[in-house]
Amino acid sequence: MNLIILLQQDFTDDSHVTLTDKRFEHIRKVHQSSVGDRVKLGRLNGMMGSGIITAINDHKVDIEVELNQAPPKKLPLKVILALPRPKMIRRIFRSIAELGIEELIVINSYKVEKSFWNSPALTDEKVEGYLIAGLQQAKDTVLPKVSFQRLFKPFVEDELAAIAQGSRGIIAHPATGKPCPHAINERAVLAIGPEGGFTEYEVNKFIDAGFEGIHLGDRILRVENALAAITSKLY
Amino acid sequence: MNLIILLQQDFTDDSHVTLTDKRFEHIRKVHQSSVGDRVKLGRLNGMMGSGIITAINDHKVDIEVELNQAPPKKLPLKVILALPRPKMIRRIFRSIAELGIEELIVINSYKVEKSFWNSPALTDEKVEGYLIAGLQQAKDTVLPKVSFQRLFKPFVEDELAAIAQGSRGIIAHPATGKPCPHAINERAVLAIGPEGGFTEYEVNKFIDAGFEGIHLGDRILRVENALAAITSKLY
C-alpha cells in the first residue's frame, strides 16, 4: 500500500479523516506510525498528497490531510478482456488499475465457462475493492471504468466499432503473424482472450472490426503476464 | 499446461512414457483425451514435440512420443531479484521460466526479512516445480539457471562485475531518472528490489558496478508486474 485511498465517508471535515478499518491497521502495524508522522494519501477519483497523524490509538487514527497533487495520467489504453476464471479475477482487476489502464470491458467468449459469470468476485463492491488495491499499489486515485458484456456477438457487431474508433485496435493471439509493436505513441484498444485463447470465429470478428493480430513470440503467457507484457510494450 | 514436461524417469524406453501423476490427471480430466489423441510434450532441458496416447485407464496413461522440435530461445536476460516474500515466490519463479529469462540470481537486501530465507518454498524440489510450471505454460523445456546469494555486500563487490560483463546492467528503481528503454536488442542483467525497494546504499552499489537506473513512470508496480513489464519493454 504505497498510497492510502480515502473515501467520502472517511472525512470528518474538509481536511480531516478518521480511519478504523484495514487502512488503519496498515498505518499502525506495517508503517508503525505515531503522532506527527506523515502518510501518503489520495482521495478516490481526486487529488493526492499526504497527511499528518494527529491521534492514534488501538481503534482508529485521525489524520490532517493536504491533497494538492494531481494523480498520474492514465495510459491511453482500453482493454477488452474475456472474463477470467474466478480465481484470477482479483489479481487481474487489481493489475488493470495498477498498470494505469483507463478502461476495462469484460466480455464473454466461447472458452469462458458460463458459471464464471456467477462468481461472487464480480459484485460492484468486490470489483471496486480490487481496483482500489491496484490504485493503492501504483499511487493513483482514479478508478478505471469497468463494464461487462455478457453477449459476444452483439458486442463485437454493434459496439466494438464505436469503442475502437480513433484508436489502434490490437488483438493478442498467439497464432497471428506480427510481433507486438513497441512504444506506439497512440491510443489503443487491446483485446485479450481467455485461457486457451479466442476461437478463430472470435478473432475474425475483431479482424473484421479493423483490429490487427499481434503475438508475443513463441511463448504462451498466462493472461496476467500477457496483460502486463503487452501494456508495457505498447507504452 | 500448454506443454507437458517429461522427466527421465517417465520414459519406459526411448520413445515411450507412462504418466501417473497430475500430468496424467490433466490429460484425463482437462484434455479428456482418449487412445489415439495427440498431446504436446517436451523433455526437460531437451526437445519438444508430441505424443500419441496408446493406452489410458483410471491410473495411468501410456504415450508414444516423438520429440523433434527445438525449444524456443531464451531471452538474453539475467535477472537479479531481491528474495520475495514467501507467498510470492511460487508466482514469481514460475513467471521467470514463463517469460523466457535465462538466469535468476536471488539476493538479499535490507528490506528482505531474514525469515524469508527459511521459507519451505525455497527447497530445490519446490523451486524446480515452480519453474517447470512456467515452462509448461510457456511451451519451453529449458530450466532457467537459479542461484541464491544470501550476502549482499560480497555479491555486489565480488561477483556482480563478472555477471554483468558484456551485458547492459539495468536496475529498476522508481526514483531514478530515465524511463525503461524499449527493444534494446542486446544482452542485459536486470536488478529488481524487494517490496519497498532497494536502499540508496544498495542502488549505489549497482550504479558503482556500471548499472543504469531506470523507472516505469509514476506508478509503482508490484514485483511480479514490474518483472513482466520491464522484460517486455527490453525485448
XYZ file of N, CA and C in Angstrom, chain B residues 99-190:
276
model
N 8.478 -16.328 -18.782
C 8.886 -15.187 -19.608
C 10.118 -15.489 -20.461
N 10.803 -16.600 -20.184
C 11.963 -16.962 -21.005
C 13.262 -16.343 -20.536
N 13.314 -15.976 -19.247
C 14.535 -15.399 -18.665
C 15.558 -16.516 -18.491
N 16.819 -16.283 -18.882
C 17.763 -17.402 -18.907
C 18.359 -17.726 -17.537
N 18.429 -16.712 -16.669
C 19.047 -16.972 -15.368
C 18.452 -16.063 -14.313
N 18.271 -16.609 -13.123
C 17.765 -15.850 -11.978
C 18.765 -15.958 -10.842
N 19.162 -14.808 -10.324
C 20.037 -14.777 -9.151
C 19.254 -14.083 -8.042
N 18.957 -14.842 -6.996
C 18.147 -14.310 -5.892
C 19.107 -13.795 -4.825
N 18.918 -12.533 -4.443
C 19.873 -11.931 -3.497
C 19.168 -11.450 -2.232
N 19.980 -11.111 -1.260
C 19.464 -10.490 -0.052
C 19.410 -8.976 -0.263
N 18.672 -8.297 0.582
C 18.568 -6.841 0.517
C 18.076 -6.387 1.879
N 18.329 -5.137 2.220
C 17.988 -4.629 3.551
C 16.531 -4.882 3.893
N 15.643 -4.724 2.914
C 14.214 -4.848 3.198
C 13.668 -6.278 3.028
N 14.557 -7.237 2.814
C 14.128 -8.645 2.814
C 14.146 -9.136 4.260
N 13.019 -9.602 4.769
C 13.012 -10.114 6.142
C 13.832 -11.395 6.220
N 14.647 -11.495 7.272
C 15.560 -12.649 7.415
C 14.810 -13.976 7.332
N 13.602 -14.002 7.920
C 12.830 -15.249 7.977
C 12.463 -15.763 6.571
N 12.429 -14.865 5.593
C 12.057 -15.301 4.229
C 13.003 -16.379 3.720
N 14.256 -16.301 4.164
C 15.253 -17.269 3.675
C 14.986 -18.683 4.186
N 14.150 -18.802 5.216
C 13.829 -20.136 5.741
C 12.551 -20.702 5.137
N 12.003 -20.022 4.146
C 10.738 -20.468 3.575
C 10.851 -21.868 2.970
N 9.871 -22.740 3.270
C 9.851 -24.067 2.636
C 9.679 -23.994 1.117
N 9.322 -22.808 0.601
C 9.195 -22.660 -0.856
C 10.550 -22.663 -1.552
N 11.638 -22.609 -0.766
C 12.963 -22.476 -1.383
C 13.736 -23.788 -1.506
N 13.107 -24.930 -1.206
C 13.827 -26.190 -1.425
C 14.045 -26.393 -2.925
N 15.102 -27.137 -3.261
C 15.402 -27.388 -4.682
C 14.192 -27.968 -5.414
N 13.518 -28.893 -4.734
C 12.391 -29.584 -5.363
C 11.238 -28.624 -5.651
N 10.927 -27.770 -4.659
C 9.859 -26.787 -4.849
C 10.212 -25.826 -5.976
N 11.425 -25.309 -5.930
C 11.846 -24.327 -6.936
C 11.744 -24.932 -8.332
N 12.223 -26.159 -8.483
C 12.142 -26.800 -9.799
C 10.681 -26.960 -10.235
N 9.825 -27.281 -9.272
C 8.398 -27.402 -9.589
C 7.804 -26.101 -10.114
N 8.155 -24.982 -9.483
C 7.628 -23.686 -9.933
C 8.117 -23.372 -11.347
N 9.396 -23.671 -11.559
C 9.975 -23.369 -12.878
C 9.330 -24.246 -13.951
N 9.124 -25.522 -13.638
C 8.505 -26.429 -14.617
C 7.079 -25.964 -14.931
N 6.367 -25.478 -13.914
C 5.015 -24.954 -14.178
C 5.078 -23.812 -15.191
N 6.078 -22.957 -15.060
C 6.251 -21.852 -16.019
C 6.575 -22.360 -17.410
N 7.440 -23.374 -17.482
C 7.799 -23.946 -18.788
C 6.571 -24.577 -19.446
N 5.763 -25.276 -18.638
C 4.573 -25.951 -19.183
C 3.551 -24.939 -19.695
N 3.491 -23.779 -19.061
C 2.615 -22.711 -19.542
C 3.144 -22.130 -20.865
N 4.450 -21.842 -20.869
C 5.032 -21.081 -21.990
C 5.348 -21.940 -23.209
N 5.337 -23.249 -23.067
C 5.834 -24.171 -24.096
C 7.341 -24.033 -24.291
N 8.046 -24.348 -23.245
C 9.504 -24.333 -23.260
C 9.928 -25.557 -22.461
N 11.166 -26.005 -22.616
C 11.623 -27.170 -21.844
C 12.843 -26.868 -20.979
N 13.474 -25.734 -21.197
C 14.786 -25.498 -20.595
C 14.663 -24.709 -19.295
N 15.081 -25.331 -18.201
C 15.049 -24.657 -16.901
C 15.977 -23.452 -16.910
N 15.502 -22.301 -16.439
C 16.447 -21.210 -16.204
C 17.400 -21.617 -15.071
N 18.605 -21.123 -15.143
C 19.561 -21.355 -14.048
C 19.133 -20.484 -12.863
N 19.130 -21.058 -11.669
C 18.736 -20.289 -10.483
C 19.800 -20.442 -9.410
N 20.215 -19.327 -8.819
C 21.154 -19.399 -7.699
C 20.753 -18.395 -6.627
N 21.294 -18.581 -5.431
C 20.936 -17.764 -4.274
C 22.199 -17.161 -3.670
N 22.112 -15.877 -3.341
C 23.240 -15.161 -2.748
C 22.738 -14.503 -1.482
N 23.081 -15.095 -0.347
C 22.490 -14.603 0.904
C 23.224 -13.414 1.507
N 24.358 -13.050 0.949
C 25.098 -11.904 1.489
C 25.207 -10.826 0.406
N 24.598 -9.676 0.679
C 24.525 -8.630 -0.351
C 25.893 -8.072 -0.734
N 26.673 -7.701 0.290
C 27.900 -6.959 0.028
C 28.929 -7.787 -0.759
N 29.248 -9.009 -0.296
C 30.175 -9.817 -1.109
C 29.649 -10.048 -2.526
N 28.339 -10.182 -2.664
C 27.797 -10.398 -4.008
C 28.066 -9.199 -4.909
N 27.664 -8.008 -4.459
C 27.829 -6.846 -5.355
C 29.297 -6.459 -5.520
N 30.104 -6.691 -4.495
C 31.509 -6.263 -4.599
C 32.383 -7.276 -5.325
N 32.073 -8.570 -5.172
C 32.992 -9.584 -5.709
C 32.460 -10.325 -6.932
N 31.138 -10.347 -7.124
C 30.600 -11.201 -8.181
C 29.860 -10.434 -9.270
N 29.308 -9.273 -8.918
C 28.417 -8.571 -9.837
C 29.115 -8.172 -11.139
N 30.342 -7.703 -11.032
C 31.064 -7.229 -12.225
C 31.190 -8.352 -13.256
N 31.539 -9.545 -12.780
C 31.699 -10.669 -13.713
C 30.364 -11.057 -14.343
N 29.290 -11.018 -13.541
C 27.968 -11.385 -14.057
C 27.512 -10.394 -15.134
N 27.811 -9.118 -14.912
C 27.317 -8.080 -15.819
C 28.227 -7.856 -17.029
N 29.394 -8.481 -17.013
C 30.337 -8.246 -18.104
C 29.736 -8.630 -19.465
N 29.841 -7.721 -20.425
C 29.308 -7.984 -21.763
C 27.810 -7.769 -21.865
N 27.183 -7.330 -20.768
C 25.738 -7.085 -20.770
C 25.465 -5.643 -20.362
N 24.282 -5.175 -20.702
C 23.836 -3.880 -20.220
C 23.241 -4.090 -18.831
N 23.786 -3.403 -17.848
C 23.288 -3.532 -16.480
C 22.189 -2.519 -16.225
N 21.070 -2.997 -15.723
C 19.907 -2.141 -15.513
C 19.358 -2.404 -14.120
N 19.091 -1.343 -13.372
C 18.449 -1.517 -12.071
C 17.142 -0.716 -12.044
N 16.068 -1.425 -11.702
C 14.754 -0.788 -11.638
C 14.636 -0.082 -10.298
N 14.389 1.200 -10.337
C 14.325 1.981 -9.107
C 13.449 3.187 -9.386
N 12.274 3.224 -8.747
C 11.295 4.255 -9.084
C 11.845 5.681 -9.053
N 12.793 5.935 -8.173
C 13.244 7.321 -8.020
C 14.241 7.762 -9.090
N 14.747 6.851 -9.882
C 15.823 7.226 -10.816
C 15.284 7.878 -12.075
N 16.204 8.542 -12.801
C 15.807 9.490 -13.837
C 15.282 8.952 -15.156
N 15.819 7.858 -15.678
C 15.495 7.502 -17.062
C 14.359 6.504 -17.178
N 13.434 6.724 -18.128
C 12.426 5.690 -18.348
C 13.066 4.406 -18.883
N 12.448 3.273 -18.617
C 12.950 1.983 -19.102
C 13.008 2.001 -20.630
N 14.149 1.650 -21.211
C 14.256 1.654 -22.676
C 13.451 0.516 -23.308
N 13.101 0.700 -24.569
C 12.364 -0.318 -25.331
C 13.302 -1.052 -26.281
N 13.018 -2.342 -26.481
C 13.607 -3.121 -27.573
C 15.110 -2.901 -27.701
N 15.865 -3.247 -26.663
C 17.280 -2.858 -26.624
C 18.164 -3.714 -27.512
N 17.711 -4.918 -27.847
C 18.492 -5.712 -28.790
C 19.931 -5.970 -28.344
N 20.119 -6.201 -27.062
C 21.449 -6.556 -26.547
C 21.249 -7.350 -25.253
N 22.279 -8.040 -24.818
C 22.208 -8.786 -23.554
C 22.033 -7.823 -22.387
N 21.278 -8.228 -21.389
C 21.104 -7.368 -20.222
C 21.076 -8.167 -18.933
N 21.434 -7.489 -17.853
C 21.262 -8.000 -16.494
C 20.379 -6.983 -15.785
N 19.253 -7.443 -15.278
C 18.246 -6.558 -14.681
C 18.134 -6.827 -13.187
